Short mmCIF file of N, CA and C and ligand atoms in Angstrom, two decimals:
data_model
loop_
_atom_site.label_atom_id
_atom_site.label_comp_id
_atom_site.label_asym_id
_atom_site.label_seq_id
_atom_site.Cartn_x
_atom_site.Cartn_y
_atom_site.Cartn_z
N MET A 1 11.20 30.88 -1.34
CA MET A 1 11.17 29.43 -1.45
C MET A 1 12.35 28.95 -2.28
N LYS A 2 12.73 27.71 -2.10
CA LYS A 2 13.93 27.20 -2.75
C LYS A 2 13.60 26.23 -3.87
N PHE A 3 14.38 26.37 -4.94
CA PHE A 3 14.27 25.48 -6.07
C PHE A 3 15.58 24.74 -6.24
N CYS A 4 15.47 23.60 -6.88
CA CYS A 4 16.65 22.79 -7.13
C CYS A 4 16.84 22.71 -8.64
N TYR A 5 17.99 23.19 -9.11
CA TYR A 5 18.26 23.10 -10.54
C TYR A 5 19.39 22.12 -10.76
N CYS A 6 19.14 21.13 -11.62
CA CYS A 6 20.14 20.11 -11.89
C CYS A 6 20.88 20.45 -13.18
N PRO A 7 22.18 20.68 -13.11
CA PRO A 7 22.96 21.00 -14.32
C PRO A 7 23.13 19.78 -15.21
N GLU A 8 22.95 18.58 -14.65
CA GLU A 8 23.12 17.35 -15.41
C GLU A 8 21.97 17.11 -16.38
N CYS A 9 20.75 17.06 -15.83
CA CYS A 9 19.60 16.76 -16.69
C CYS A 9 18.73 17.99 -16.95
N LYS A 10 19.20 19.17 -16.50
CA LYS A 10 18.54 20.45 -16.78
C LYS A 10 17.10 20.52 -16.27
N THR A 11 16.85 19.90 -15.16
CA THR A 11 15.50 20.01 -14.60
C THR A 11 15.49 21.02 -13.46
N LEU A 12 14.35 21.64 -13.32
CA LEU A 12 14.14 22.62 -12.27
C LEU A 12 12.87 22.25 -11.52
N HIS A 13 12.98 22.06 -10.23
CA HIS A 13 11.78 21.77 -9.46
C HIS A 13 11.91 22.34 -8.06
N PRO A 14 10.77 22.59 -7.41
CA PRO A 14 10.83 23.11 -6.04
C PRO A 14 11.60 22.13 -5.15
N ARG A 15 12.44 22.66 -4.29
CA ARG A 15 13.24 21.78 -3.45
C ARG A 15 12.42 21.32 -2.27
N ASN A 16 12.40 20.00 -2.07
CA ASN A 16 11.66 19.44 -0.95
C ASN A 16 12.59 19.19 0.22
N TRP A 17 12.03 19.16 1.39
CA TRP A 17 12.84 18.93 2.59
C TRP A 17 13.53 17.59 2.54
N TYR A 18 12.94 16.61 1.83
CA TYR A 18 13.54 15.27 1.81
C TYR A 18 14.58 15.09 0.71
N SER A 19 14.50 15.92 -0.32
CA SER A 19 15.45 15.72 -1.42
C SER A 19 16.76 16.47 -1.21
N ARG A 20 16.75 17.46 -0.31
CA ARG A 20 17.94 18.23 0.01
C ARG A 20 18.69 18.72 -1.23
N GLU A 21 19.95 18.35 -1.33
CA GLU A 21 20.79 18.89 -2.40
C GLU A 21 20.83 18.00 -3.64
N LYS A 22 19.98 16.97 -3.65
CA LYS A 22 20.05 16.01 -4.75
C LYS A 22 18.92 16.20 -5.75
N CYS A 23 19.26 15.91 -7.02
CA CYS A 23 18.26 15.97 -8.08
C CYS A 23 17.30 14.79 -7.95
N GLU A 24 16.00 15.04 -8.11
CA GLU A 24 15.01 13.97 -7.98
C GLU A 24 15.03 13.03 -9.18
N VAL A 25 15.55 13.51 -10.29
CA VAL A 25 15.55 12.70 -11.51
C VAL A 25 16.79 11.82 -11.59
N CYS A 26 17.98 12.43 -11.52
CA CYS A 26 19.20 11.64 -11.73
C CYS A 26 20.06 11.54 -10.48
N ASN A 27 19.61 12.13 -9.37
CA ASN A 27 20.30 12.03 -8.09
C ASN A 27 21.69 12.68 -8.04
N SER A 28 21.97 13.56 -8.97
CA SER A 28 23.26 14.25 -8.88
C SER A 28 23.08 15.56 -8.11
N GLU A 29 24.18 16.16 -7.74
CA GLU A 29 24.14 17.40 -6.98
C GLU A 29 23.37 18.47 -7.76
N CYS A 30 22.52 19.21 -7.08
CA CYS A 30 21.84 20.28 -7.80
C CYS A 30 22.16 21.64 -7.20
N THR A 31 21.91 22.64 -7.99
CA THR A 31 22.16 24.00 -7.56
C THR A 31 20.90 24.54 -6.92
N THR A 32 21.02 25.10 -5.73
CA THR A 32 19.86 25.66 -5.06
C THR A 32 19.62 27.08 -5.55
N ILE A 33 18.38 27.33 -5.93
CA ILE A 33 18.00 28.66 -6.38
C ILE A 33 16.95 29.19 -5.42
N GLU A 34 17.23 30.33 -4.85
CA GLU A 34 16.30 30.86 -3.87
C GLU A 34 15.51 32.01 -4.48
N VAL A 35 14.20 31.91 -4.36
CA VAL A 35 13.31 32.95 -4.89
C VAL A 35 12.49 33.50 -3.73
N ARG A 36 12.42 34.81 -3.68
CA ARG A 36 11.65 35.42 -2.59
C ARG A 36 10.17 35.16 -2.77
N ARG A 37 9.48 34.97 -1.66
CA ARG A 37 8.04 34.77 -1.73
C ARG A 37 7.37 36.07 -2.15
N SER A 38 6.29 35.95 -2.91
CA SER A 38 5.60 37.14 -3.38
C SER A 38 4.48 37.50 -2.43
N ILE A 39 3.77 38.53 -2.79
CA ILE A 39 2.59 38.96 -2.02
C ILE A 39 1.54 37.84 -2.01
N TYR A 40 1.54 37.02 -3.05
CA TYR A 40 0.60 35.89 -3.09
C TYR A 40 0.90 34.91 -1.96
N GLY A 41 2.20 34.66 -1.77
CA GLY A 41 2.62 33.73 -0.72
C GLY A 41 2.26 34.26 0.65
N LEU A 42 2.48 35.55 0.85
CA LEU A 42 2.14 36.17 2.14
C LEU A 42 0.64 36.16 2.37
N SER A 43 -0.13 36.49 1.32
CA SER A 43 -1.59 36.46 1.43
C SER A 43 -2.07 35.05 1.74
N MET A 44 -1.37 34.07 1.15
CA MET A 44 -1.75 32.68 1.36
C MET A 44 -1.66 32.34 2.85
N TYR A 45 -0.58 32.75 3.50
CA TYR A 45 -0.44 32.50 4.94
C TYR A 45 -1.55 33.20 5.72
N PHE A 46 -1.82 34.44 5.33
CA PHE A 46 -2.84 35.21 6.02
C PHE A 46 -4.20 34.53 5.90
N VAL A 47 -4.56 34.14 4.67
CA VAL A 47 -5.86 33.50 4.43
C VAL A 47 -5.95 32.15 5.16
N SER A 48 -4.82 31.42 5.22
CA SER A 48 -4.81 30.15 5.94
C SER A 48 -5.08 30.36 7.42
N ILE A 49 -4.53 31.44 7.97
CA ILE A 49 -4.76 31.75 9.39
C ILE A 49 -6.24 32.07 9.61
N VAL A 50 -6.82 32.85 8.69
CA VAL A 50 -8.25 33.17 8.78
C VAL A 50 -9.08 31.87 8.77
N ALA A 51 -8.72 30.94 7.86
CA ALA A 51 -9.43 29.66 7.78
C ALA A 51 -9.33 28.90 9.09
N MET A 52 -8.12 28.89 9.68
CA MET A 52 -7.93 28.17 10.94
C MET A 52 -8.76 28.78 12.06
N ILE A 53 -8.80 30.12 12.10
CA ILE A 53 -9.60 30.79 13.14
C ILE A 53 -11.08 30.45 12.96
N LEU A 54 -11.56 30.47 11.71
CA LEU A 54 -12.96 30.14 11.43
C LEU A 54 -13.28 28.71 11.86
N ILE A 55 -12.34 27.78 11.58
CA ILE A 55 -12.55 26.38 11.97
C ILE A 55 -12.65 26.27 13.49
N LEU A 56 -11.73 26.98 14.16
CA LEU A 56 -11.72 26.98 15.63
C LEU A 56 -13.04 27.51 16.18
N LEU A 57 -13.50 28.64 15.61
CA LEU A 57 -14.75 29.25 16.06
C LEU A 57 -15.92 28.32 15.78
N TYR A 58 -15.89 27.70 14.60
CA TYR A 58 -16.97 26.79 14.22
C TYR A 58 -17.07 25.62 15.18
N VAL A 59 -15.94 24.97 15.41
CA VAL A 59 -15.91 23.81 16.31
C VAL A 59 -16.28 24.24 17.72
N GLY A 60 -15.70 25.37 18.17
CA GLY A 60 -15.93 25.86 19.52
C GLY A 60 -17.39 26.21 19.79
N HIS A 61 -18.01 26.86 18.80
CA HIS A 61 -19.38 27.32 19.03
C HIS A 61 -20.43 26.30 18.63
N PHE A 62 -20.37 25.82 17.39
CA PHE A 62 -21.45 24.98 16.88
C PHE A 62 -21.34 23.53 17.31
N GLN A 63 -20.13 23.07 17.64
CA GLN A 63 -19.98 21.66 18.00
C GLN A 63 -19.81 21.48 19.50
N MET A 64 -18.93 22.30 20.11
CA MET A 64 -18.66 22.11 21.53
C MET A 64 -19.47 23.08 22.40
N GLU A 65 -20.08 24.07 21.75
CA GLU A 65 -20.91 25.06 22.44
C GLU A 65 -20.20 25.74 23.62
N VAL A 66 -18.96 26.11 23.37
CA VAL A 66 -18.18 26.84 24.37
C VAL A 66 -18.78 28.24 24.50
N SER A 67 -19.05 28.66 25.74
CA SER A 67 -19.76 29.93 25.95
C SER A 67 -18.96 31.15 25.50
N VAL A 68 -17.61 31.04 25.49
CA VAL A 68 -16.78 32.16 25.04
C VAL A 68 -17.12 32.56 23.61
N PHE A 69 -17.57 31.56 22.84
CA PHE A 69 -17.85 31.81 21.43
C PHE A 69 -19.31 32.17 21.16
N ASP A 70 -20.03 32.58 22.19
CA ASP A 70 -21.45 32.91 22.03
C ASP A 70 -21.71 34.08 21.07
N PHE A 71 -20.68 34.93 20.90
CA PHE A 71 -20.84 36.04 19.95
C PHE A 71 -21.08 35.52 18.53
N MET A 72 -20.80 34.23 18.30
CA MET A 72 -21.01 33.62 17.00
C MET A 72 -22.49 33.36 16.70
N SER A 73 -23.33 33.47 17.74
CA SER A 73 -24.75 33.14 17.60
C SER A 73 -25.45 33.98 16.52
N SER A 74 -24.93 35.18 16.29
CA SER A 74 -25.53 36.04 15.27
C SER A 74 -25.26 35.50 13.86
N LEU A 75 -24.28 34.61 13.75
CA LEU A 75 -23.97 34.04 12.43
C LEU A 75 -24.61 32.67 12.30
N SER A 76 -25.06 32.35 11.10
CA SER A 76 -25.57 31.00 10.91
C SER A 76 -24.38 30.09 10.58
N SER A 77 -24.50 28.82 10.92
CA SER A 77 -23.38 27.92 10.69
C SER A 77 -23.03 27.82 9.20
N ASP A 78 -24.06 28.00 8.34
CA ASP A 78 -23.81 27.95 6.89
C ASP A 78 -22.83 29.02 6.45
N VAL A 79 -23.00 30.21 7.03
CA VAL A 79 -22.12 31.32 6.68
C VAL A 79 -20.68 31.00 7.08
N VAL A 80 -20.53 30.44 8.28
CA VAL A 80 -19.19 30.11 8.77
C VAL A 80 -18.56 29.01 7.91
N VAL A 81 -19.35 27.98 7.60
CA VAL A 81 -18.84 26.89 6.76
C VAL A 81 -18.44 27.42 5.38
N ALA A 82 -19.28 28.29 4.82
CA ALA A 82 -18.95 28.90 3.52
C ALA A 82 -17.64 29.69 3.63
N GLY A 83 -17.47 30.39 4.75
CA GLY A 83 -16.25 31.15 4.98
C GLY A 83 -15.03 30.26 5.07
N ILE A 84 -15.19 29.11 5.73
CA ILE A 84 -14.07 28.17 5.86
C ILE A 84 -13.67 27.64 4.49
N PHE A 85 -14.67 27.16 3.72
CA PHE A 85 -14.34 26.61 2.40
C PHE A 85 -13.83 27.68 1.46
N GLY A 86 -14.43 28.87 1.56
CA GLY A 86 -13.99 29.98 0.72
C GLY A 86 -12.54 30.33 0.98
N SER A 87 -12.16 30.43 2.26
CA SER A 87 -10.78 30.82 2.57
C SER A 87 -9.79 29.72 2.24
N ILE A 88 -10.20 28.45 2.40
CA ILE A 88 -9.30 27.35 2.02
C ILE A 88 -9.09 27.35 0.51
N GLY A 89 -10.17 27.54 -0.24
CA GLY A 89 -10.07 27.61 -1.70
C GLY A 89 -9.18 28.75 -2.14
N LEU A 90 -9.35 29.90 -1.49
CA LEU A 90 -8.54 31.07 -1.81
C LEU A 90 -7.07 30.82 -1.49
N ALA A 91 -6.81 30.15 -0.36
CA ALA A 91 -5.43 29.84 0.03
C ALA A 91 -4.77 28.96 -1.03
N PHE A 92 -5.52 27.97 -1.56
CA PHE A 92 -4.98 27.09 -2.60
C PHE A 92 -4.67 27.88 -3.87
N ALA A 93 -5.61 28.77 -4.24
CA ALA A 93 -5.41 29.57 -5.45
C ALA A 93 -4.19 30.47 -5.30
N LEU A 94 -4.03 31.07 -4.13
CA LEU A 94 -2.89 31.96 -3.89
C LEU A 94 -1.58 31.18 -3.90
N GLN A 95 -1.62 29.97 -3.34
CA GLN A 95 -0.42 29.15 -3.31
C GLN A 95 -0.01 28.77 -4.74
N TYR A 96 -1.02 28.46 -5.55
CA TYR A 96 -0.76 28.11 -6.94
C TYR A 96 -0.12 29.29 -7.68
N MET A 97 -0.69 30.48 -7.47
CA MET A 97 -0.15 31.67 -8.13
C MET A 97 1.26 31.99 -7.65
N ASP A 98 1.49 31.79 -6.35
CA ASP A 98 2.82 32.04 -5.80
C ASP A 98 3.84 31.07 -6.38
N LEU A 99 3.44 29.80 -6.48
CA LEU A 99 4.33 28.78 -7.01
C LEU A 99 4.65 29.03 -8.48
N ARG A 100 3.62 29.45 -9.23
CA ARG A 100 3.82 29.73 -10.65
C ARG A 100 4.76 30.91 -10.85
N ARG A 101 4.54 31.95 -10.06
CA ARG A 101 5.38 33.13 -10.15
C ARG A 101 6.82 32.79 -9.76
N ALA A 102 6.96 32.01 -8.67
CA ALA A 102 8.29 31.63 -8.19
C ALA A 102 9.00 30.75 -9.22
N SER A 103 8.26 29.85 -9.89
CA SER A 103 8.86 28.99 -10.91
C SER A 103 9.38 29.81 -12.07
N ASN A 104 8.58 30.79 -12.50
CA ASN A 104 9.01 31.68 -13.58
C ASN A 104 10.28 32.42 -13.20
N GLU A 105 10.31 32.89 -11.97
CA GLU A 105 11.47 33.62 -11.47
C GLU A 105 12.70 32.70 -11.44
N ALA A 106 12.52 31.48 -10.97
CA ALA A 106 13.62 30.52 -10.90
C ALA A 106 14.13 30.20 -12.31
N GLU A 107 13.20 30.05 -13.26
CA GLU A 107 13.60 29.77 -14.65
C GLU A 107 14.42 30.91 -15.23
N ARG A 108 14.02 32.13 -14.88
CA ARG A 108 14.74 33.30 -15.35
C ARG A 108 16.18 33.30 -14.79
N ILE A 109 16.31 32.96 -13.51
CA ILE A 109 17.63 32.90 -12.88
C ILE A 109 18.50 31.84 -13.56
N VAL A 110 17.88 30.69 -13.87
CA VAL A 110 18.61 29.60 -14.53
C VAL A 110 19.08 30.04 -15.91
N ARG A 111 18.20 30.73 -16.64
CA ARG A 111 18.58 31.22 -17.98
C ARG A 111 19.78 32.18 -17.90
N ASN A 112 19.76 33.04 -16.89
CA ASN A 112 20.88 33.95 -16.69
C ASN A 112 22.17 33.19 -16.36
N MET A 113 22.03 32.17 -15.51
CA MET A 113 23.19 31.36 -15.12
C MET A 113 23.78 30.66 -16.32
N GLU A 114 22.89 30.03 -17.12
CA GLU A 114 23.32 29.28 -18.29
C GLU A 114 23.95 30.20 -19.32
N GLY A 115 23.41 31.41 -19.39
CA GLY A 115 23.92 32.38 -20.34
C GLY A 115 25.35 32.80 -20.04
N ARG A 116 25.67 32.80 -18.77
CA ARG A 116 27.02 33.21 -18.35
C ARG A 116 28.05 32.14 -18.70
N ASN A 117 27.64 30.89 -18.68
CA ASN A 117 28.60 29.79 -18.92
C ASN A 117 28.98 29.66 -20.39
ZN1 ZN B 201 19.28 15.62 -12.61
#
């Protein structure tokens, strides 16, 4: 993931698609810092996919009663709903951990950069 470091006002924040190369605080050019996604980030994608599949199965079987999803009959809807909320909650937690780890990494890179100057 990409971070934006502003040498003018010394702020570091995740780079958004809309802010591009500009600092959100003072609008001056910022330095892009790229941090590799961690296992948390990868797990987050995986868990999100699981949540989406559960939602699809839930809607398909319990709401639309599509016959392809009849294998879901052995599960109660409560279990599926709990699974959906559980996986969404887990995805949020993993995203938070990934962002925190990435921020720490970006800060470390900035400290190294500043140290060189
Ligand atoms: Zn700035």
